[in-house]
């Protein structure tokens, strides 16, 4: 029996679906603009153009740049935690998984999502409201990283030294990532620094096994 006209006709999206799609497009465009133009030069006009929506639609969903960026902060935090969570099942456990964990944390501090987050970190230095948003959501991202460590190291996370070791690990990775952002993604010097740091971090964790 041939399909009817009604069967051939694509289902119309609901208003809620259209709203969600528009908001997602605006948030993704915000991330792209932060990477391409930096925080200062990112405007709502550029965001709307990149998202392919009208200024009126942008204002309807996010009336100001502040409201749009605030939601983009949460969007970026969600993206970062999702990227980590997706990789968790593939990591080995015990000592064999420590190298996997370090590599994953390093990867999490690269790419478009991290570059956009970095722009917001820098801007937050002189923006109290933005800094408050970032501080709250960075706690969520850090909590996911702690879960990553627990998944790999198991009961060793109960060792009082573990918190200090993880804090040191994240500080080291973020420091090298900032050097990479300043000198370019393909800097051989930065890659050498990361490999040296990785060896020291690996030795730190395995020494406490």
PDB file of C-alpha atoms in Angstrom:
ATOM      1  CA  UNK A   1       0.000   0.000   0.000  1.00  0.00           C
ATOM      2  CA  UNK A   2       1.592   3.319  -1.077  1.00  0.00           C
ATOM      3  CA  UNK A   3       2.187   5.859   1.673  1.00  0.00           C
ATOM      4  CA  UNK A   4      -0.452   8.519   2.095  1.00  0.00           C
ATOM      5  CA  UNK A   5       0.252  12.222   1.725  1.00  0.00           C
ATOM      6  CA  UNK A   6       0.095  12.501   5.506  1.00  0.00           C
ATOM      7  CA  UNK A   7       2.741   9.794   5.882  1.00  0.00           C
ATOM      8  CA  UNK A   8       5.051  11.506   3.378  1.00  0.00           C
ATOM      9  CA  UNK A   9       4.729  14.886   5.084  1.00  0.00           C
ATOM     10  CA  UNK A  10       7.461  15.471   7.684  1.00  0.00           C
ATOM     11  CA  UNK A  11       6.275  16.011  11.223  1.00  0.00           C
ATOM     12  CA  UNK A  12       6.109  19.647  12.195  1.00  0.00           C
ATOM     13  CA  UNK A  13       8.271  20.534  15.163  1.00  0.00           C
ATOM     14  CA  UNK A  14       6.541  21.676  18.303  1.00  0.00           C
ATOM     15  CA  UNK A  15       7.047  25.169  19.637  1.00  0.00           C
ATOM     16  CA  UNK A  16       9.189  23.775  22.437  1.00  0.00           C
ATOM     17  CA  UNK A  17      11.393  21.957  19.901  1.00  0.00           C
ATOM     18  CA  UNK A  18      11.791  25.101  17.802  1.00  0.00           C
ATOM     19  CA  UNK A  19      12.663  27.113  20.899  1.00  0.00           C
ATOM     20  CA  UNK A  20      15.248  24.559  21.997  1.00  0.00           C
ATOM     21  CA  UNK A  21      16.787  24.438  18.510  1.00  0.00           C
ATOM     22  CA  UNK A  22      17.068  28.233  18.344  1.00  0.00           C
ATOM     23  CA  UNK A  23      18.644  28.433  21.783  1.00  0.00           C
ATOM     24  CA  UNK A  24      21.107  25.660  20.944  1.00  0.00           C
ATOM     25  CA  UNK A  25      22.082  27.443  17.721  1.00  0.00           C
ATOM     26  CA  UNK A  26      22.676  30.684  19.620  1.00  0.00           C
ATOM     27  CA  UNK A  27      24.759  28.984  22.295  1.00  0.00           C
ATOM     28  CA  UNK A  28      26.861  27.110  19.734  1.00  0.00           C
ATOM     29  CA  UNK A  29      27.340  30.361  17.826  1.00  0.00           C
ATOM     30  CA  UNK A  30      28.427  32.055  21.048  1.00  0.00           C
ATOM     31  CA  UNK A  31      31.129  29.433  21.517  1.00  0.00           C
ATOM     32  CA  UNK A  32      32.322  29.899  17.935  1.00  0.00           C
ATOM     33  CA  UNK A  33      32.397  33.698  18.308  1.00  0.00           C
ATOM     34  CA  UNK A  34      34.349  33.501  21.561  1.00  0.00           C
ATOM     35  CA  UNK A  35      36.964  31.382  19.799  1.00  0.00           C
ATOM     36  CA  UNK A  36      37.093  33.474  16.609  1.00  0.00           C
ATOM     37  CA  UNK A  37      36.731  37.010  17.994  1.00  0.00           C
ATOM     38  CA  UNK A  38      37.510  36.819  21.705  1.00  0.00           C
ATOM     39  CA  UNK A  39      35.183  37.882  24.489  1.00  0.00           C
ATOM     40  CA  UNK A  40      35.553  41.640  24.009  1.00  0.00           C
ATOM     41  CA  UNK A  41      34.811  41.534  20.282  1.00  0.00           C
ATOM     42  CA  UNK A  42      31.955  39.056  20.560  1.00  0.00           C
ATOM     43  CA  UNK A  43      28.652  40.883  20.044  1.00  0.00           C
ATOM     44  CA  UNK A  44      25.062  39.734  19.986  1.00  0.00           C
ATOM     45  CA  UNK A  45      24.851  40.829  16.350  1.00  0.00           C
ATOM     46  CA  UNK A  46      27.747  38.555  15.377  1.00  0.00           C
ATOM     47  CA  UNK A  47      26.248  35.717  17.394  1.00  0.00           C
ATOM     48  CA  UNK A  48      22.842  36.056  15.728  1.00  0.00           C
ATOM     49  CA  UNK A  49      24.453  36.144  12.283  1.00  0.00           C
ATOM     50  CA  UNK A  50      26.562  33.068  13.047  1.00  0.00           C
ATOM     51  CA  UNK A  51      23.511  31.233  14.392  1.00  0.00           C
ATOM     52  CA  UNK A  52      21.449  32.145  11.329  1.00  0.00           C
ATOM     53  CA  UNK A  53      18.660  33.726  13.356  1.00  0.00           C
ATOM     54  CA  UNK A  54      17.229  37.223  13.406  1.00  0.00           C
ATOM     55  CA  UNK A  55      18.233  39.800  15.988  1.00  0.00           C
ATOM     56  CA  UNK A  56      14.632  39.751  17.142  1.00  0.00           C
ATOM     57  CA  UNK A  57      14.826  36.013  17.824  1.00  0.00           C
ATOM     58  CA  UNK A  58      18.086  36.441  19.671  1.00  0.00           C
ATOM     59  CA  UNK A  59      16.666  39.210  21.858  1.00  0.00           C
ATOM     60  CA  UNK A  60      13.560  37.124  22.527  1.00  0.00           C
ATOM     61  CA  UNK A  61      15.601  34.233  23.917  1.00  0.00           C
ATOM     62  CA  UNK A  62      18.520  36.163  25.408  1.00  0.00           C
ATOM     63  CA  UNK A  63      17.794  39.903  25.819  1.00  0.00           C
ATOM     64  CA  UNK A  64      21.405  40.904  26.574  1.00  0.00           C
ATOM     65  CA  UNK A  65      24.935  39.753  25.932  1.00  0.00           C
ATOM     66  CA  UNK A  66      25.265  39.117  29.667  1.00  0.00           C
ATOM     67  CA  UNK A  67      22.295  36.746  29.710  1.00  0.00           C
ATOM     68  CA  UNK A  68      23.539  34.951  26.607  1.00  0.00           C
ATOM     69  CA  UNK A  69      27.076  34.562  27.921  1.00  0.00           C
ATOM     70  CA  UNK A  70      25.788  33.395  31.311  1.00  0.00           C
ATOM     71  CA  UNK A  71      23.862  30.590  29.638  1.00  0.00           C
ATOM     72  CA  UNK A  72      26.833  29.853  27.380  1.00  0.00           C
ATOM     73  CA  UNK A  73      28.936  29.312  30.508  1.00  0.00           C
ATOM     74  CA  UNK A  74      26.561  26.560  31.611  1.00  0.00           C
ATOM     75  CA  UNK A  75      26.460  25.162  28.080  1.00  0.00           C
ATOM     76  CA  UNK A  76      30.259  24.980  27.977  1.00  0.00           C
ATOM     77  CA  UNK A  77      30.409  23.317  31.388  1.00  0.00           C
ATOM     78  CA  UNK A  78      27.879  20.719  30.219  1.00  0.00           C
ATOM     79  CA  UNK A  79      29.860  20.099  27.041  1.00  0.00           C
ATOM     80  CA  UNK A  80      33.088  19.628  28.980  1.00  0.00           C
ATOM     81  CA  UNK A  81      31.554  17.192  31.465  1.00  0.00           C
ATOM     82  CA  UNK A  82      29.852  15.269  28.644  1.00  0.00           C
ATOM     83  CA  UNK A  83      33.141  14.887  26.812  1.00  0.00           C
ATOM     84  CA  UNK A  84      34.750  13.456  29.936  1.00  0.00           C
ATOM     85  CA  UNK A  85      31.818  11.188  30.766  1.00  0.00           C
ATOM     86  CA  UNK A  86      31.739   9.732  27.245  1.00  0.00           C
ATOM     87  CA  UNK A  87      35.328   8.559  27.591  1.00  0.00           C
ATOM     88  CA  UNK A  88      35.085   7.113  31.100  1.00  0.00           C
ATOM     89  CA  UNK A  89      33.985   3.593  30.043  1.00  0.00           C
ATOM     90  CA  UNK A  90      37.029   3.245  27.774  1.00  0.00           C
ATOM     91  CA  UNK A  91      39.596   3.917  30.497  1.00  0.00           C
ATOM     92  CA  UNK A  92      41.492   1.112  32.141  1.00  0.00           C
ATOM     93  CA  UNK A  93      41.501   0.814  35.912  1.00  0.00           C
ATOM     94  CA  UNK A  94      44.283   0.653  38.467  1.00  0.00           C
ATOM     95  CA  UNK A  95      47.836   1.669  37.611  1.00  0.00           C
ATOM     96  CA  UNK A  96      47.268   0.978  33.903  1.00  0.00           C
ATOM     97  CA  UNK A  97      44.539   3.596  33.850  1.00  0.00           C
ATOM     98  CA  UNK A  98      46.559   6.448  35.332  1.00  0.00           C
ATOM     99  CA  UNK A  99      48.208   7.253  32.003  1.00  0.00           C
ATOM    100  CA  UNK A 100      44.775   7.096  30.337  1.00  0.00           C
ATOM    101  CA  UNK A 101      43.394   9.508  32.922  1.00  0.00           C
ATOM    102  CA  UNK A 102      46.222  11.999  32.400  1.00  0.00           C
ATOM    103  CA  UNK A 103      45.833  11.842  28.615  1.00  0.00           C
ATOM    104  CA  UNK A 104      42.091  12.387  28.883  1.00  0.00           C
ATOM    105  CA  UNK A 105      42.482  15.376  31.194  1.00  0.00           C
ATOM    106  CA  UNK A 106      45.012  16.859  28.767  1.00  0.00           C
ATOM    107  CA  UNK A 107      42.625  16.351  25.860  1.00  0.00           C
ATOM    108  CA  UNK A 108      39.855  17.996  27.889  1.00  0.00           C
ATOM    109  CA  UNK A 109      41.976  21.147  28.037  1.00  0.00           C
ATOM    110  CA  UNK A 110      42.189  21.539  24.273  1.00  0.00           C
ATOM    111  CA  UNK A 111      39.885  22.229  21.363  1.00  0.00           C
ATOM    112  CA  UNK A 112      37.074  24.671  20.745  1.00  0.00           C
ATOM    113  CA  UNK A 113      35.234  24.144  24.005  1.00  0.00           C
ATOM    114  CA  UNK A 114      38.329  24.790  26.101  1.00  0.00           C
ATOM    115  CA  UNK A 115      39.381  27.780  23.986  1.00  0.00           C
ATOM    116  CA  UNK A 116      35.980  29.394  24.520  1.00  0.00           C
ATOM    117  CA  UNK A 117      36.169  28.667  28.243  1.00  0.00           C
ATOM    118  CA  UNK A 118      39.626  30.219  28.359  1.00  0.00           C
ATOM    119  CA  UNK A 119      38.257  33.428  26.837  1.00  0.00           C
ATOM    120  CA  UNK A 120      35.684  33.584  29.629  1.00  0.00           C
ATOM    121  CA  UNK A 121      38.288  32.897  32.328  1.00  0.00           C
ATOM    122  CA  UNK A 122      40.344  35.857  31.128  1.00  0.00           C
ATOM    123  CA  UNK A 123      37.309  38.144  30.864  1.00  0.00           C
ATOM    124  CA  UNK A 124      36.161  37.146  34.359  1.00  0.00           C
ATOM    125  CA  UNK A 125      39.218  38.812  35.874  1.00  0.00           C
ATOM    126  CA  UNK A 126      37.489  42.187  35.539  1.00  0.00           C
ATOM    127  CA  UNK A 127      33.845  41.050  35.476  1.00  0.00           C
ATOM    128  CA  UNK A 128      32.459  40.104  38.889  1.00  0.00           C
ATOM    129  CA  UNK A 129      29.181  38.686  37.564  1.00  0.00           C
ATOM    130  CA  UNK A 130      30.912  36.502  34.992  1.00  0.00           C
ATOM    131  CA  UNK A 131      33.429  35.357  37.594  1.00  0.00           C
ATOM    132  CA  UNK A 132      30.607  34.237  39.900  1.00  0.00           C
ATOM    133  CA  UNK A 133      29.008  32.217  37.078  1.00  0.00           C
ATOM    134  CA  UNK A 134      32.297  30.575  36.210  1.00  0.00           C
ATOM    135  CA  UNK A 135      33.199  29.775  39.808  1.00  0.00           C
ATOM    136  CA  UNK A 136      29.939  27.916  40.369  1.00  0.00           C
ATOM    137  CA  UNK A 137      30.115  25.920  37.172  1.00  0.00           C
ATOM    138  CA  UNK A 138      33.820  25.154  37.398  1.00  0.00           C
ATOM    139  CA  UNK A 139      33.002  23.311  40.600  1.00  0.00           C
ATOM    140  CA  UNK A 140      30.724  21.029  38.575  1.00  0.00           C
ATOM    141  CA  UNK A 141      33.430  20.365  35.986  1.00  0.00           C
ATOM    142  CA  UNK A 142      36.023  19.704  38.690  1.00  0.00           C
ATOM    143  CA  UNK A 143      33.620  17.290  40.401  1.00  0.00           C
ATOM    144  CA  UNK A 144      33.398  15.326  37.152  1.00  0.00           C
ATOM    145  CA  UNK A 145      37.179  15.213  36.981  1.00  0.00           C
ATOM    146  CA  UNK A 146      37.218  13.852  40.522  1.00  0.00           C
ATOM    147  CA  UNK A 147      34.785  11.147  39.478  1.00  0.00           C
ATOM    148  CA  UNK A 148      37.180  10.345  36.661  1.00  0.00           C
ATOM    149  CA  UNK A 149      39.975   9.873  39.169  1.00  0.00           C
ATOM    150  CA  UNK A 150      37.802   7.708  41.384  1.00  0.00           C
ATOM    151  CA  UNK A 151      36.771   5.543  38.451  1.00  0.00           C
ATOM    152  CA  UNK A 152      40.402   4.894  37.585  1.00  0.00           C
ATOM    153  CA  UNK A 153      41.977   4.693  41.034  1.00  0.00           C
ATOM    154  CA  UNK A 154      39.147   3.269  43.117  1.00  0.00           C
ATOM    155  CA  UNK A 155      39.680   3.321  46.877  1.00  0.00           C
ATOM    156  CA  UNK A 156      42.950   5.180  46.507  1.00  0.00           C
ATOM    157  CA  UNK A 157      40.926   8.386  46.285  1.00  0.00           C
ATOM    158  CA  UNK A 158      40.344   7.995  50.034  1.00  0.00           C
ATOM    159  CA  UNK A 159      44.030   8.632  50.651  1.00  0.00           C
ATOM    160  CA  UNK A 160      44.360  12.156  52.149  1.00  0.00           C
ATOM    161  CA  UNK A 161      47.101  12.887  49.623  1.00  0.00           C
ATOM    162  CA  UNK A 162      44.819  12.218  46.670  1.00  0.00           C
ATOM    163  CA  UNK A 163      43.058  15.595  46.788  1.00  0.00           C
ATOM    164  CA  UNK A 164      46.377  17.431  46.794  1.00  0.00           C
ATOM    165  CA  UNK A 165      47.665  15.252  43.967  1.00  0.00           C
ATOM    166  CA  UNK A 166      44.580  15.888  41.826  1.00  0.00           C
ATOM    167  CA  UNK A 167      44.677  19.621  42.520  1.00  0.00           C
ATOM    168  CA  UNK A 168      48.339  19.650  41.536  1.00  0.00           C
ATOM    169  CA  UNK A 169      47.580  17.624  38.407  1.00  0.00           C
ATOM    170  CA  UNK A 170      44.826  19.982  37.257  1.00  0.00           C
ATOM    171  CA  UNK A 171      46.948  23.054  38.014  1.00  0.00           C
ATOM    172  CA  UNK A 172      49.833  21.584  35.995  1.00  0.00           C
ATOM    173  CA  UNK A 173      47.648  20.661  33.028  1.00  0.00           C
ATOM    174  CA  UNK A 174      45.942  24.049  32.981  1.00  0.00           C
ATOM    175  CA  UNK A 175      49.277  25.826  33.205  1.00  0.00           C
ATOM    176  CA  UNK A 176      50.707  23.950  30.217  1.00  0.00           C
ATOM    177  CA  UNK A 177      47.416  24.445  28.345  1.00  0.00           C
ATOM    178  CA  UNK A 178      47.733  28.210  28.844  1.00  0.00           C
ATOM    179  CA  UNK A 179      51.232  28.070  27.370  1.00  0.00           C
ATOM    180  CA  UNK A 180      49.839  26.193  24.389  1.00  0.00           C
ATOM    181  CA  UNK A 181      47.119  28.798  23.909  1.00  0.00           C
ATOM    182  CA  UNK A 182      49.732  31.540  23.927  1.00  0.00           C
ATOM    183  CA  UNK A 183      52.216  29.837  21.608  1.00  0.00           C
ATOM    184  CA  UNK A 184      50.006  27.858  19.252  1.00  0.00           C
ATOM    185  CA  UNK A 185      48.458  24.412  19.142  1.00  0.00           C
ATOM    186  CA  UNK A 186      51.399  22.879  17.261  1.00  0.00           C
ATOM    187  CA  UNK A 187      54.213  24.203  19.413  1.00  0.00           C
ATOM    188  CA  UNK A 188      56.802  21.449  19.802  1.00  0.00           C
ATOM    189  CA  UNK A 189      58.175  23.138  22.930  1.00  0.00           C
ATOM    190  CA  UNK A 190      54.783  22.970  24.602  1.00  0.00           C
ATOM    191  CA  UNK A 191      54.362  19.331  23.639  1.00  0.00           C
ATOM    192  CA  UNK A 192      57.759  18.539  25.144  1.00  0.00           C
ATOM    193  CA  UNK A 193      56.748  20.318  28.334  1.00  0.00           C
ATOM    194  CA  UNK A 194      53.544  18.311  28.518  1.00  0.00           C
ATOM    195  CA  UNK A 195      55.364  15.019  28.014  1.00  0.00           C
ATOM    196  CA  UNK A 196      57.811  15.938  30.778  1.00  0.00           C
ATOM    197  CA  UNK A 197      54.974  16.977  33.072  1.00  0.00           C
ATOM    198  CA  UNK A 198      53.048  13.812  32.225  1.00  0.00           C
ATOM    199  CA  UNK A 199      55.997  11.619  33.230  1.00  0.00           C
ATOM    200  CA  UNK A 200      56.325  13.396  36.570  1.00  0.00           C
ATOM    201  CA  UNK A 201      52.596  13.208  37.265  1.00  0.00           C
ATOM    202  CA  UNK A 202      52.553   9.526  36.354  1.00  0.00           C
ATOM    203  CA  UNK A 203      55.451   8.868  38.705  1.00  0.00           C
ATOM    204  CA  UNK A 204      53.689  10.802  41.472  1.00  0.00           C
ATOM    205  CA  UNK A 205      50.558   8.657  41.254  1.00  0.00           C
ATOM    206  CA  UNK A 206      52.302   5.306  40.795  1.00  0.00           C
ATOM    207  CA  UNK A 207      54.682   5.977  43.708  1.00  0.00           C
ATOM    208  CA  UNK A 208      51.693   5.966  46.052  1.00  0.00           C
ATOM    209  CA  UNK A 209      50.221   2.694  44.778  1.00  0.00           C
TER     210      UNK A 209
END
